[in-house]
Each structure stands twice: as C-alpha cells, then as structure tokens.
C-alpha cells in the first residue's frame, strides 16, 4: 500500500482491485467514482482522493465510449459522416449536423438558401431548449430532488422531440442537415405546432422557477460552490454556458455571426460569481433568449428553396483545401476541422468537442469541496460522453 | 422566512397533481402497449425494397447498382448483382439483385440509402415492434422479407410516395416519347431492320436495340 498521494494515483489505473484503498498515515481515501454511476452521465470515471469529506485530488478518466469517430469519418464519404455526427452529443444531434455541414460548406463553397438558414436556426434553438431543460432536470436530480424537476423538464423536452420527429423522422438521431441546406422541407402544419410549443414554453420556465428558484436547500447547495474564476475559464479553453456563468462575454452566435444570427435581437446572459447557482441560472436565462430568437425566426421565415442546387448527393468531391466551421452548440464551441485532398473522403477530420474541453477544469472547480458537491459541480458542466470519447 | 421557498415549490407540485384530475393536458403519460400515439408521417426506422405490380420478384425496382451498399455508413447492406437480366415491371430487361440482405442489428436508420438511390427502389418503413428470439437469422433480412409493394409505401408515407410516383411517371413518359421518336426516325429511314422487343431473360449483357 502506497503512502504518498503521488504514488497512489497511478496504482488506481492498474485494475479494479487497487481502485479503493485507505492510506492510514495521512488519512487520505482514494475512491473510484464510476464508470457505472448514476451521476456520471454515461460511462465516466473520477479518481477522487478525499481527506475526510474534502476533495484533495480529482482525476477524470474517460475513453470507455471511444468509437473511432474521426478515423471512421476519414475512411467514408463526406455524406456518410452526417449520421455519425448525430451520435457525438446525442442530446443535440441537429446542432452537430449544423457544425459539420457548416465546415463542409466552407470547404466546398456552397451557399445556403435563406429558408434553410431559418430552418437551421429554428432547429438549433429548439435543440438548445431541450438540452438545457434536461440538463437542469438532471442537475436537480443529482442534488436530491429526485423525480419531480426532471419529469417536468422531460415533459417539455418531449414536445420538442415530437417536433423533431415530425420534421426529420427521428426523435434524437435526426440526420437532417445537408451540405448546402436541409434534407426535406417543413411538413404541413409544422410551423403552427412549433409556434404553439414556443408560446407555451415560458409557462414551464415560470413553473420551474417557482418550483425551485427560491428553495433554501437549492440555494445552500449551489451558491458559492464550485467557483470557476474567469481567468481560469479562459486559460482552460472553456466555452458555452459555463464560461458565460463566470462573467466572460463570449458567445459564438455574437462573435462569429454564422448563419443568419445577426438578424435576431437577443441578449447574452452573463453570470457574476461563476458558481453552480450561476451556471444553473444562466441556462434558465438562455432558454428565455432562445425563445426570443425562435419567436422572431418562426414569424420571419418565408417559402423558398431549401438546398443549394450545386450541392450533390452522389459523387461529392470538394476541391483540395481546409476549413474549420464552428457553432455555439448548447454545450459550447463545437467545431469541425476538415482537410480535403480532392477525394470523396476527407483527408483529415477533427472534432473540437465542447464537453471534453470543458471537463479539463473539473478538478480546479472541485478541489476543497465535498464529494456530494463534486457530483453537482460535475452536473453543471453538462457533458455527454458520446462527445467526450468520440 | 426559512422554508418559504420549499413551501412555494410544494404548492407548485400540488397544483400539478390536483390539476391532473381536472385538466387532461396535465396527464402526459401515454400507457404504451394499450394506448398508442399516432406516428408522424416522416417517421423512419428500417429500409424496405419497393416493388411495382403484383409479383415481388418481377416488380422490384432495385437493379443491384450497389450505390447504397457503398454509401451505407455502418455497412449493413450486402448485395450480389445478377449476371443476367430480367424484365422489370414495364418489361424492360434489367439487372436485379441476386442477393439483397440488410442486417437490421447493424442498421442505424439514417436514411442515407434512400437518399442516394437513383431508382427510388429503397424506402424507409415505420414498423417498430420487431423483437425476435433469433438474433442471427431473425435480424438478417433477405430480399423476400424486405420487398414490400408500392401500396405499402403509399400507406406509410403518403405525401412522399405521391411525389415519387409523379416523378417516376414523368421520367417514364419522357423515355417513352424518346423511344417513339427513335422508332419513327427508324421507320422513315431505310428498311426496318430493328429486332422486335428483346426476349425475356436474355443472358449476358447484350444491348436491346
């Protein structure tokens, strides 16, 4: 049995037999949280060293869900990778489709028609709504509010998934965006159904806020817990709601203005303290801003073509070159870097997954807090293991 | 006052619970095997092969071109192209798939095969209760199991099927007009040496006119 912390950490990777051990001299306890733990959002393991109840060292261990996504994409055609991008962050398949389509459009120089741009914005913002709803639902579940908040969130998410099913044919693995536009046009009556869902959504947000926002237990467990200083967030390359909860004004929808986001009037909510409570509230506020964008987009959309006539389904070969397309996915900056050598397959295909890079600051946020808070802090990062491991 | 926020939350929960007795909208759970939601028209799960007419073997639109096999992302389609030609639904000799298998346990319902098919021969079905006790034979579907009539396609995706039928009819009319023009040009020119319609099951890859 090892005596120092440094010596005990590598031993944790040798096998499950060494996963839990007690160090009698320094009273440090090393435990392995996961990979099959209800709070780890998939197959993810944390090697935690505890001093009493306080975390003194935390090491994320992942790779259990590695599927060789990038290498598979390099050995198949550009088109055949779209269904695989659905499976990166399986909560937000439409956002993933968009990021990949955006980088291929940059590579091949395709122009997206206006109606398709509107459909993309609508799809991406609906995705953001359902992702944030389930994220805060799971977060409450991890804090011990078992059932009720999660069920309320899933009730709303269900309505959005119904919209996805009517539009794309699938609830989660949408496979909808194509290079230069979208696969099919909106079905009849879809816009009305979407407007109805968007109009009813604030009721859920109000309900959720009165359910929990002033709950004393929630405030005690979230305020001042897991603080992420803005400087560390920037150094760690953190993006998305976590970065904005720390008070850094960085939203790719505003910075990059991809698609037609400059047409919409919306604000970027910013946090002040960078603690768990801010990260929870930022998602509630972002949902309200998404509703504003959706309301404008659903009323501005006009009929027209949905795909660039130059886009080819069979025999698609972009000219040699490289491109990086990025979007503000619900979890942060999702980017695809592609190099084409003129063949039907990409020469290099690289994903910049927000979940993985946001995970790098987990240890800094958790040091000094209790093990129960570690689970909550981890929940606010909002990772999906399909994207972390690829 | 301490506990005010908790009480407020409990009132919200009680409102939802009691509201479920008066308002049907608050009862969101569908009791699945007994109750069923209508499926959206765009719903897709596994592919099937469309055939025209009555006889599935003669009417298959698939000509075994193997484009879907190449494009399929998880590579769940297996096709063996025939070496001979058979007349299709309109009597034109065509290659056909001697073997056409889809491994349903591998298929990820992405619809790429439908999009790349130039002959509108493969489409997505909506049947979803497909569990079986035979995990090898029961999940590897051959062309007899995959073949479904065009009427079935109209039944599951009415709008899309009408559009496809319109496009196919247009293409056929165009081809007929072209053939007619060619035949007229031939009859007005020297003696009509053109052979009659090709015999069915003509072996090899001989051209027909």
Coordinates of C-alpha atoms in Angstrom, one line a residue:
Chain A
X1 CA 0.0 0.0 0.0
X2 CA 1.5 3.3 -1.0
X3 CA 2.0 6.1 1.4
X4 CA 2.0 9.3 -0.7
X5 CA -0.7 10.6 -2.9
X6 CA 1.6 10.8 -5.9
X7 CA 2.4 7.2 -5.7
X8 CA -1.2 6.1 -5.2
X9 CA -2.6 7.7 -8.3
X10 CA -1.0 5.5 -11.0
X11 CA -1.9 2.4 -9.0
X12 CA -5.6 3.3 -9.5
X13 CA -5.2 2.6 -13.2
X14 CA -3.7 -0.9 -12.8
X15 CA -7.0 -2.5 -12.1
X16 CA -10.2 -2.6 -10.1
X17 CA -8.5 -4.4 -7.2
X18 CA -6.5 -1.2 -6.5
X19 CA -9.3 1.2 -7.1
X20 CA -10.2 1.7 -3.4
X21 CA -7.5 1.9 -0.8
X22 CA -7.1 3.5 2.5
X23 CA -3.9 5.4 3.4
X24 CA -3.6 5.1 7.1
X25 CA -0.7 7.5 7.6
X26 CA -2.2 10.6 6.0
X27 CA -5.9 9.6 6.3
X28 CA -6.4 10.1 2.6
X29 CA -9.0 7.9 0.9
X30 CA -8.9 7.2 -2.7
X31 CA -12.2 6.2 -4.3
X32 CA -13.2 5.5 -7.9
X33 CA -16.5 7.2 -8.8
X34 CA -17.9 5.5 -11.8
X35 CA -17.8 4.4 -14.6
X36 CA -21.3 3.0 -13.9
X37 CA -22.6 5.6 -11.5
X38 CA -26.0 7.2 -12.0
X39 CA -24.4 10.7 -11.6
X40 CA -21.7 10.4 -14.3
X41 CA -24.0 10.9 -17.3
X42 CA -22.7 7.9 -19.1
X43 CA -19.5 5.8 -18.7
X44 CA -17.2 8.2 -17.0
X45 CA -14.9 7.7 -14.0
X46 CA -13.4 10.1 -11.5
X47 CA -10.5 9.0 -9.4
X48 CA -11.1 11.1 -6.3
X49 CA -8.7 11.4 -3.3
X50 CA -10.5 12.5 -0.2
X51 CA -9.3 14.0 3.0
X52 CA -12.3 13.3 5.2
X53 CA -15.1 14.7 3.2
X54 CA -13.0 17.2 1.2
X55 CA -11.6 16.5 -2.3
X56 CA -7.8 17.0 -2.5
X57 CA -7.3 15.4 -5.9
X58 CA -9.5 14.5 -8.8
X59 CA -8.7 12.9 -12.0
X60 CA -11.2 12.3 -14.8
X61 CA -10.8 9.0 -16.6
X62 CA -12.6 8.6 -19.8
X63 CA -12.4 6.7 -23.1
X64 CA -14.8 3.9 -22.3
X65 CA -17.1 5.0 -25.1
X66 CA -14.4 5.6 -27.7
X67 CA -15.8 4.7 -31.2
X68 CA -13.1 5.8 -33.5
X69 CA -15.4 8.5 -34.9
X70 CA -12.7 10.6 -36.6
X71 CA -10.9 7.7 -38.2
X72 CA -14.2 6.2 -39.5
X73 CA -15.1 9.6 -41.0
X74 CA -11.8 9.7 -42.8
X75 CA -12.5 6.4 -44.4
X76 CA -16.1 7.1 -45.6
X77 CA -17.6 9.7 -47.8
X78 CA -18.5 13.2 -46.5
X79 CA -22.2 12.4 -46.6
X80 CA -21.9 9.2 -44.6
X81 CA -20.4 11.0 -41.7
X82 CA -23.5 13.0 -41.0
X83 CA -25.3 10.2 -39.2
X84 CA -22.2 9.7 -37.1
X85 CA -22.2 13.3 -36.0
X86 CA -25.7 12.7 -34.6
X87 CA -24.1 10.3 -32.1
X88 CA -21.5 12.7 -30.8
X89 CA -23.7 14.7 -28.5
X90 CA -26.8 12.6 -28.8
X91 CA -28.9 15.2 -27.0
X92 CA -28.2 17.8 -29.7
X93 CA -27.9 16.0 -32.9
X94 CA -29.2 18.9 -35.0
X95 CA -26.5 21.3 -33.7
X96 CA -23.9 18.7 -34.5
X97 CA -25.2 18.3 -38.0
X98 CA -25.1 22.1 -38.5
X99 CA -21.5 22.4 -37.3
X100 CA -20.4 19.7 -39.7
X101 CA -22.4 21.0 -42.6
X102 CA -21.0 24.5 -42.0
X103 CA -17.4 23.3 -42.3
X104 CA -18.1 21.3 -45.4
X105 CA -19.9 24.3 -46.9
X106 CA -16.8 26.4 -46.2
X107 CA -14.7 23.7 -47.8
X108 CA -16.8 23.3 -50.9
X109 CA -18.1 26.9 -51.2
X110 CA -21.8 26.2 -51.1
X111 CA -24.4 28.8 -50.5
X112 CA -27.2 28.0 -48.1
X113 CA -30.6 29.4 -49.2
X114 CA -32.4 31.7 -46.8
X115 CA -35.2 29.3 -45.9
X116 CA -32.7 26.6 -45.0
X117 CA -30.9 29.1 -42.8
X118 CA -34.1 29.9 -40.9
X119 CA -34.9 26.2 -40.5
X120 CA -31.4 25.6 -39.1
X121 CA -31.7 28.4 -36.6
X122 CA -35.1 27.1 -35.5
X123 CA -33.8 23.6 -35.2
X124 CA -30.7 24.6 -33.3
X125 CA -32.6 26.8 -30.8
X126 CA -35.1 24.1 -30.2
X127 CA -32.2 21.8 -29.6
X128 CA -30.8 24.3 -27.1
X129 CA -34.2 24.4 -25.3
X130 CA -34.4 20.7 -24.9
X131 CA -30.8 20.3 -23.9
X132 CA -30.9 22.9 -21.2
X133 CA -34.2 21.6 -19.9
X134 CA -32.8 18.1 -19.4
X135 CA -29.5 19.5 -18.1
X136 CA -31.2 21.4 -15.2
X137 CA -33.5 18.5 -14.7
X138 CA -30.6 16.1 -14.2
X139 CA -28.8 18.7 -12.1
X140 CA -31.7 18.8 -9.7
X141 CA -31.9 15.0 -9.7
X142 CA -28.2 14.9 -8.6
X143 CA -28.9 17.4 -5.8
X144 CA -31.5 15.0 -4.4
X145 CA -34.7 16.4 -5.8
X146 CA -35.4 13.0 -7.3
X147 CA -38.1 12.8 -9.9
X148 CA -40.2 15.9 -10.0
X149 CA -38.0 18.6 -11.6
X150 CA -36.6 16.0 -14.1
X151 CA -40.0 14.8 -15.0
X152 CA -41.2 18.4 -15.5
X153 CA -38.2 19.1 -17.8
X154 CA -38.7 15.9 -19.7
X155 CA -42.4 16.7 -20.2
X156 CA -41.3 19.8 -22.1
X157 CA -38.5 18.1 -23.9
X158 CA -40.9 15.5 -25.2
X159 CA -42.9 18.2 -27.0
X160 CA -39.7 19.4 -28.8
X161 CA -38.8 15.8 -29.6
X162 CA -42.2 15.4 -31.2
X163 CA -41.4 18.4 -33.4
X164 CA -38.1 16.8 -34.4
X165 CA -39.8 13.6 -35.2
X166 CA -42.3 15.3 -37.5
X167 CA -39.6 17.3 -39.2
X168 CA -36.7 14.8 -39.5
X169 CA -38.3 11.4 -38.9
X170 CA -36.3 10.6 -35.8
X171 CA -36.5 11.9 -32.3
X172 CA -32.8 12.0 -31.4
X173 CA -30.7 10.8 -34.3
X174 CA -32.1 13.5 -36.6
X175 CA -29.6 13.3 -39.6
X176 CA -31.3 16.3 -41.1
X177 CA -28.8 19.0 -42.3
X178 CA -27.2 18.5 -45.7
X179 CA -24.3 20.3 -47.4
X180 CA -25.9 23.5 -48.8
X181 CA -29.2 23.2 -47.0
X182 CA -31.5 20.7 -45.4
X183 CA -32.8 17.3 -46.4
X184 CA -36.6 17.9 -46.6
X185 CA -38.8 20.9 -46.3
X186 CA -41.0 21.6 -43.2
X187 CA -44.1 19.4 -43.3
X188 CA -47.5 21.0 -43.4
X189 CA -48.6 22.4 -40.1
X190 CA -45.2 22.1 -38.6
X191 CA -44.7 25.9 -38.1
X192 CA -48.0 26.2 -36.3
X193 CA -47.2 23.4 -34.0
X194 CA -43.7 24.9 -33.3
X195 CA -45.2 28.3 -32.6
X196 CA -47.6 26.7 -30.2
X197 CA -44.8 24.9 -28.4
X198 CA -42.7 28.0 -28.2
X199 CA -45.6 30.1 -26.9
X200 CA -46.3 27.6 -24.2
X201 CA -42.7 27.1 -23.1
X202 CA -42.4 30.2 -20.8
X203 CA -45.1 28.6 -18.7
X204 CA -42.8 25.8 -18.0
X205 CA -39.9 28.2 -17.1
X206 CA -42.1 30.1 -14.7
X207 CA -43.3 26.9 -13.1
X208 CA -39.7 25.6 -12.8
X209 CA -38.6 28.8 -11.2
X210 CA -41.4 28.9 -8.7
X211 CA -40.7 25.2 -8.0
X212 CA -37.0 25.7 -7.2
X213 CA -35.5 29.1 -7.6
X214 CA -36.1 30.2 -4.0
X215 CA -35.7 26.8 -2.5
X216 CA -33.5 27.2 0.6
X217 CA -31.9 23.8 0.1
X218 CA -31.0 24.5 -3.5
X219 CA -29.5 27.9 -2.6
X220 CA -27.4 26.4 0.2
X221 CA -26.1 23.7 -2.0
X222 CA -25.3 25.9 -5.1
X223 CA -24.3 29.4 -4.0
X224 CA -20.6 29.7 -3.6
X225 CA -20.0 26.1 -4.6
X226 CA -17.6 25.1 -7.4
X227 CA -16.5 28.6 -8.3
X228 CA -14.7 28.9 -11.7
X229 CA -12.7 32.2 -11.9
X230 CA -13.0 33.9 -15.3
X231 CA -9.2 33.8 -15.8
X232 CA -9.0 30.1 -15.3
X233 CA -12.0 29.5 -17.6
X234 CA -10.3 31.4 -20.4
X235 CA -7.0 29.6 -19.8
X236 CA -8.7 26.3 -19.9
X237 CA -10.4 27.0 -23.2
X238 CA -13.8 26.6 -21.6
X239 CA -16.8 27.7 -23.8
X240 CA -20.5 27.8 -23.6
X241 CA -22.8 28.5 -20.6
X242 CA -20.0 27.7 -18.1
X243 CA -17.8 30.4 -19.5
X244 CA -20.6 32.9 -19.5
X245 CA -21.6 32.0 -16.0
X246 CA -18.1 33.2 -15.0
X247 CA -18.9 36.5 -16.5
X248 CA -17.0 36.3 -19.8
X249 CA -19.0 37.6 -22.7
X250 CA -18.2 35.1 -25.4
X251 CA -21.0 33.7 -27.5
X252 CA -20.1 32.4 -31.0
X253 CA -23.6 33.4 -32.2
X254 CA -22.5 37.0 -31.5
X255 CA -18.7 36.7 -32.1
X256 CA -18.8 34.7 -35.3
X257 CA -22.3 35.5 -36.6
X258 CA -22.5 32.3 -38.5
X259 CA -25.8 31.6 -40.4
X260 CA -28.2 34.5 -40.0
X261 CA -27.8 35.2 -36.3
X262 CA -27.1 38.9 -36.9
X263 CA -30.8 39.3 -37.9
X264 CA -32.1 38.4 -34.5
X265 CA -32.4 40.5 -31.4
X266 CA -31.2 38.6 -28.4
X267 CA -29.0 39.1 -25.4
X268 CA -26.2 37.0 -24.0
X269 CA -26.9 36.4 -20.3
X270 CA -23.8 36.6 -18.1
X271 CA -23.1 35.3 -14.6
X272 CA -21.4 37.1 -11.8
X273 CA -19.9 34.6 -9.4
X274 CA -19.2 31.6 -11.6
X275 CA -20.6 29.2 -9.1
X276 CA -23.1 26.3 -9.5
X277 CA -26.1 28.6 -9.0
X278 CA -24.9 31.0 -11.8
X279 CA -24.4 28.0 -14.1
X280 CA -28.0 26.9 -13.3
X281 CA -29.5 30.3 -13.8
X282 CA -27.6 31.0 -17.0
X283 CA -29.3 28.1 -18.6
X284 CA -32.7 29.3 -17.5
X285 CA -32.0 32.7 -18.9
X286 CA -30.5 31.3 -22.1
X287 CA -33.7 29.4 -22.7
X288 CA -35.7 32.6 -22.5
X289 CA -33.3 34.2 -25.0
X290 CA -33.7 31.2 -27.3
X291 CA -37.4 31.6 -27.1
X292 CA -36.9 35.2 -28.3
X293 CA -34.9 34.0 -31.3
X294 CA -37.4 31.3 -32.1
X295 CA -40.3 33.7 -31.9
X296 CA -38.6 36.0 -34.4
X297 CA -37.5 33.2 -36.7
X298 CA -40.8 31.4 -36.8
X299 CA -42.5 34.6 -37.9
X300 CA -39.8 35.8 -40.4
X301 CA -39.4 32.5 -42.3
X302 CA -40.6 32.7 -45.9
X303 CA -41.1 30.0 -48.6
X304 CA -38.2 29.2 -50.9
X305 CA -35.7 26.6 -51.9
X306 CA -34.1 24.6 -49.1
X307 CA -30.9 23.4 -50.7
X308 CA -28.2 24.8 -52.9
X309 CA -28.7 23.4 -56.4
X310 CA -25.0 23.0 -56.8
X311 CA -24.9 20.5 -53.8
X312 CA -24.5 16.9 -54.9
X313 CA -25.7 13.9 -53.0
X314 CA -23.7 11.3 -55.0
X315 CA -20.1 11.9 -56.1
X316 CA -19.4 14.8 -53.8
X317 CA -15.8 15.8 -54.0
X318 CA -14.8 19.2 -52.6
X319 CA -11.7 20.8 -54.0
X320 CA -8.4 20.4 -52.0
X321 CA -8.2 22.8 -49.0
X322 CA -9.0 23.0 -45.4
X323 CA -11.8 24.5 -43.4
X324 CA -12.9 25.0 -39.8
X325 CA -16.6 25.5 -39.1
X326 CA -17.8 26.2 -35.6
X327 CA -21.1 26.9 -33.9
X328 CA -22.4 27.7 -30.4
X329 CA -23.8 24.3 -29.5
X330 CA -25.8 24.2 -26.3
X331 CA -22.6 22.9 -24.5
X332 CA -20.1 25.3 -26.0
X333 CA -18.0 25.8 -29.1
X334 CA -18.5 22.8 -31.4
X335 CA -16.1 22.9 -34.3
X336 CA -15.2 20.6 -37.2
X337 CA -11.8 20.9 -38.8
X338 CA -11.6 19.3 -42.3
X339 CA -8.8 18.8 -44.8
X340 CA -9.8 17.8 -48.3
X341 CA -7.4 16.3 -50.8
X342 CA -10.0 16.2 -53.6
X343 CA -11.1 12.6 -53.0
X344 CA -14.6 11.6 -51.8
X345 CA -13.2 11.1 -48.3
X346 CA -11.8 13.8 -46.0
X347 CA -8.1 13.6 -45.6
X348 CA -8.3 14.8 -42.0
X349 CA -11.4 15.1 -39.9
X350 CA -11.2 16.6 -36.4
X351 CA -13.9 17.4 -33.9
X352 CA -13.5 20.1 -31.3
X353 CA -15.9 18.8 -28.7
X354 CA -17.0 21.3 -26.1
X355 CA -17.8 18.6 -23.5
X356 CA -14.2 17.3 -23.4
X357 CA -12.5 20.7 -23.2
X358 CA -14.9 21.9 -20.5
X359 CA -14.1 18.8 -18.5
X360 CA -10.5 19.9 -18.1
X361 CA -11.4 22.5 -15.4
X362 CA -13.3 19.9 -13.3
X363 CA -10.5 19.3 -10.8
X364 CA -10.0 23.0 -10.2
X365 CA -13.7 23.6 -9.5
X366 CA -13.9 20.6 -7.2
X367 CA -10.8 21.0 -5.0
X368 CA -11.8 21.7 -1.4
X369 CA -15.5 20.9 -1.8
X370 CA -17.2 17.8 -0.5
X371 CA -17.8 14.7 -2.5
X372 CA -21.5 15.3 -2.7
X373 CA -20.8 18.7 -4.2
X374 CA -18.4 17.2 -6.7
X375 CA -21.3 15.3 -8.3
X376 CA -23.3 18.6 -8.5
X377 CA -20.3 20.6 -10.0
X378 CA -19.8 17.8 -12.5
X379 CA -23.5 18.0 -13.4
X380 CA -23.3 21.7 -14.2
X381 CA -20.5 21.1 -16.8
X382 CA -23.2 19.3 -18.8
X383 CA -21.1 16.7 -20.6
X384 CA -22.2 13.9 -22.9
X385 CA -19.8 11.0 -23.1
X386 CA -20.6 10.4 -26.7
X387 CA -18.8 13.6 -27.4
X388 CA -16.0 13.4 -24.9
X389 CA -14.8 10.0 -26.1
X390 CA -15.9 10.1 -29.7
Chain B
X1 CA -38.8 33.1 6.5
X2 CA -36.9 29.8 6.3
X3 CA -38.9 27.2 4.4
X4 CA -40.9 29.7 2.3
X5 CA -39.1 28.6 -0.9
X6 CA -39.7 25.0 -0.2
X7 CA -43.4 25.6 0.6
X8 CA -43.7 27.5 -2.7
X9 CA -42.2 24.6 -4.6
X10 CA -44.6 22.2 -2.9
X11 CA -47.6 24.3 -3.8
X12 CA -46.4 24.1 -7.5
X13 CA -46.2 20.3 -7.2
X14 CA -49.6 20.1 -5.6
X15 CA -51.1 22.3 -8.3
X16 CA -49.8 19.9 -11.0
X17 CA -51.1 16.9 -9.1
X18 CA -54.5 18.2 -8.4
X19 CA -54.7 19.8 -11.8
X20 CA -54.3 16.4 -13.4
X21 CA -57.8 15.5 -12.1
X22 CA -59.5 18.4 -13.9
X23 CA -57.2 19.1 -16.8
X24 CA -56.4 16.3 -19.3
X25 CA -53.3 18.2 -20.6
X26 CA -51.6 17.6 -17.3
X27 CA -51.8 13.9 -17.8
X28 CA -48.9 13.5 -20.2
X29 CA -48.1 9.8 -19.8
X30 CA -49.3 7.5 -22.6
X31 CA -49.8 4.0 -21.3
X32 CA -47.9 2.4 -24.2
X33 CA -49.0 -1.1 -25.2
X34 CA -52.6 -0.2 -24.6
X35 CA -52.5 3.4 -25.8
X36 CA -50.6 4.4 -28.8
X37 CA -49.6 7.8 -30.2
X38 CA -50.1 8.3 -33.9
X39 CA -46.8 8.2 -35.7
X40 CA -45.5 11.3 -37.6
X41 CA -45.5 10.9 -41.3
X42 CA -41.8 11.3 -41.6
X43 CA -41.0 8.5 -39.1
X44 CA -38.4 6.1 -40.2
X45 CA -36.8 3.1 -38.8
X46 CA -35.6 0.4 -41.2
X47 CA -35.5 0.3 -45.0
X48 CA -37.6 -1.8 -47.4
X49 CA -37.5 -2.5 -51.1
X50 CA -40.3 -1.2 -53.2
X51 CA -41.9 -3.3 -55.9
X52 CA -44.5 -2.4 -58.6
X53 CA -47.3 -4.7 -59.6
X54 CA -48.3 -8.0 -58.1
X55 CA -45.2 -10.2 -58.3
X56 CA -42.5 -9.0 -55.9
X57 CA -39.7 -10.8 -57.8
X58 CA -40.6 -9.3 -61.1
X59 CA -41.5 -5.9 -59.9
X60 CA -38.5 -5.0 -57.7
X61 CA -37.3 -1.5 -58.7
X62 CA -33.8 -2.3 -57.4
X63 CA -31.3 -3.0 -60.2
X64 CA -28.5 -4.0 -58.0
X65 CA -26.3 -1.0 -58.7
X66 CA -24.8 -1.3 -55.2
X67 CA -24.6 2.5 -54.6
X68 CA -26.4 2.1 -51.3
X69 CA -24.1 -0.7 -50.3
X70 CA -21.1 1.7 -50.8
X71 CA -22.7 4.7 -49.1
X72 CA -24.2 2.9 -46.1
X73 CA -22.4 4.4 -43.1
X74 CA -22.4 1.2 -40.9
X75 CA -22.1 -1.1 -44.0
X76 CA -25.2 -3.2 -43.1
X77 CA -26.3 -3.8 -46.7
X78 CA -25.0 -6.8 -48.7
X79 CA -25.8 -7.0 -52.4
X80 CA -24.8 -9.5 -55.1
X81 CA -25.6 -8.3 -58.5
X82 CA -27.2 -10.7 -61.0
X83 CA -25.2 -11.8 -64.1
X84 CA -28.4 -12.0 -66.3
X85 CA -31.2 -9.6 -67.0
X86 CA -34.9 -10.0 -66.2
X87 CA -37.7 -7.8 -67.5
X88 CA -38.9 -5.3 -64.9
X89 CA -42.4 -4.1 -64.2
X90 CA -42.7 -2.4 -67.6
X91 CA -41.0 -5.2 -69.5
X92 CA -37.6 -3.6 -69.9
X93 CA -34.7 -6.0 -69.2
X94 CA -32.7 -5.0 -66.2
X95 CA -30.1 -6.4 -63.8
X96 CA -31.6 -7.4 -60.5
X97 CA -30.1 -8.1 -57.0
X98 CA -29.5 -11.9 -56.8
X99 CA -28.9 -11.4 -53.1
X100 CA -30.0 -8.3 -51.1
X101 CA -29.5 -8.6 -47.4
X102 CA -29.8 -5.9 -44.7
X103 CA -28.5 -6.7 -41.2
X104 CA -31.1 -4.9 -39.0
X105 CA -29.0 -5.3 -35.9
X106 CA -26.4 -3.1 -37.6
X107 CA -28.6 -0.6 -39.4
X108 CA -28.8 2.8 -37.7
X109 CA -31.9 4.1 -39.5
X110 CA -30.1 7.0 -41.1
X111 CA -31.9 7.0 -44.4
X112 CA -28.7 7.6 -46.4
X113 CA -29.5 4.6 -48.7
X114 CA -32.9 6.2 -49.5
X115 CA -31.2 9.5 -50.5
X116 CA -28.5 8.0 -52.7
X117 CA -30.8 5.5 -54.6
X118 CA -31.2 6.8 -58.1
X119 CA -34.2 4.4 -58.8
X120 CA -36.4 5.2 -55.8
X121 CA -36.1 1.5 -55.0
X122 CA -35.4 1.6 -51.3
X123 CA -37.5 3.5 -48.8
X124 CA -37.9 3.7 -45.0
X125 CA -40.6 1.7 -43.2
X126 CA -42.3 2.7 -39.9
X127 CA -42.8 -0.7 -38.3
X128 CA -41.1 -0.7 -34.9
X129 CA -42.1 -3.7 -32.9
X130 CA -39.5 -6.1 -34.4
X131 CA -38.1 -8.0 -31.5
X132 CA -37.2 -11.6 -32.2
X133 CA -35.7 -14.6 -30.4
X134 CA -33.5 -15.5 -33.3
X135 CA -30.7 -12.9 -33.1
X136 CA -28.9 -14.1 -36.3
X137 CA -31.4 -15.3 -38.8
X138 CA -34.2 -13.1 -37.4
X139 CA -32.2 -9.9 -37.8
X140 CA -30.6 -10.5 -41.1
X141 CA -33.4 -9.7 -43.6
X142 CA -33.2 -11.1 -47.1
X143 CA -35.0 -9.6 -50.1
X144 CA -38.1 -11.7 -49.7
X145 CA -38.6 -10.1 -46.3
X146 CA -37.6 -6.6 -47.4
X147 CA -39.8 -6.5 -50.5
X148 CA -43.0 -4.5 -50.0
X149 CA -45.5 -3.2 -52.6
X150 CA -45.7 0.4 -53.7
X151 CA -49.1 0.5 -51.9
X152 CA -47.4 -0.1 -48.6
X153 CA -45.1 2.9 -49.4
X154 CA -48.3 5.0 -50.1
X155 CA -49.7 3.8 -46.8
X156 CA -46.7 4.8 -44.6
X157 CA -45.6 8.0 -46.3
X158 CA -48.5 9.2 -48.5
X159 CA -47.1 12.7 -49.4
X160 CA -43.6 11.4 -50.3
X161 CA -45.0 8.4 -52.2
X162 CA -47.2 10.6 -54.4
X163 CA -44.3 12.8 -55.2
X164 CA -42.1 9.9 -56.1
X165 CA -44.8 8.3 -58.3
X166 CA -45.3 11.6 -60.1
X167 CA -41.6 11.9 -60.8
X168 CA -41.3 8.3 -62.0
X169 CA -44.4 8.7 -64.3
X170 CA -42.8 11.8 -65.8
X171 CA -39.5 10.0 -66.4
X172 CA -41.3 7.1 -68.0
X173 CA -43.3 9.3 -70.3
X174 CA -40.1 11.1 -71.3
X175 CA -38.4 7.8 -72.0
X176 CA -41.5 6.5 -74.0
X177 CA -41.6 9.7 -76.1
X178 CA -37.9 9.3 -76.8
X179 CA -38.3 5.7 -77.8
X180 CA -41.3 6.6 -80.0
X181 CA -39.3 9.3 -81.7
X182 CA -36.4 7.0 -82.3
X183 CA -38.8 4.3 -83.7
X184 CA -40.4 6.8 -86.0
X185 CA -37.0 8.0 -87.2
X186 CA -36.1 4.4 -87.9
X187 CA -39.3 3.6 -89.9
X188 CA -39.0 6.7 -92.1
X189 CA -35.3 5.7 -92.8
X190 CA -34.2 2.6 -94.8
X191 CA -35.7 -0.8 -94.2
X192 CA -36.8 -1.5 -90.6
X193 CA -34.0 -3.9 -89.5
X194 CA -34.7 -3.4 -85.8
X195 CA -35.4 -6.6 -83.9
X196 CA -38.6 -7.0 -82.0
X197 CA -38.8 -6.5 -78.3
X198 CA -36.0 -8.3 -76.5
X199 CA -36.9 -11.8 -75.3
X200 CA -37.2 -12.1 -71.6
X201 CA -34.2 -13.4 -69.5
X202 CA -31.7 -12.6 -72.3
X203 CA -28.4 -13.9 -71.0
X204 CA -25.3 -11.8 -70.9
X205 CA -25.0 -8.1 -71.3
X206 CA -26.3 -7.8 -74.9
X207 CA -27.8 -4.5 -75.8
X208 CA -31.5 -4.5 -76.7
X209 CA -31.8 -2.3 -79.7

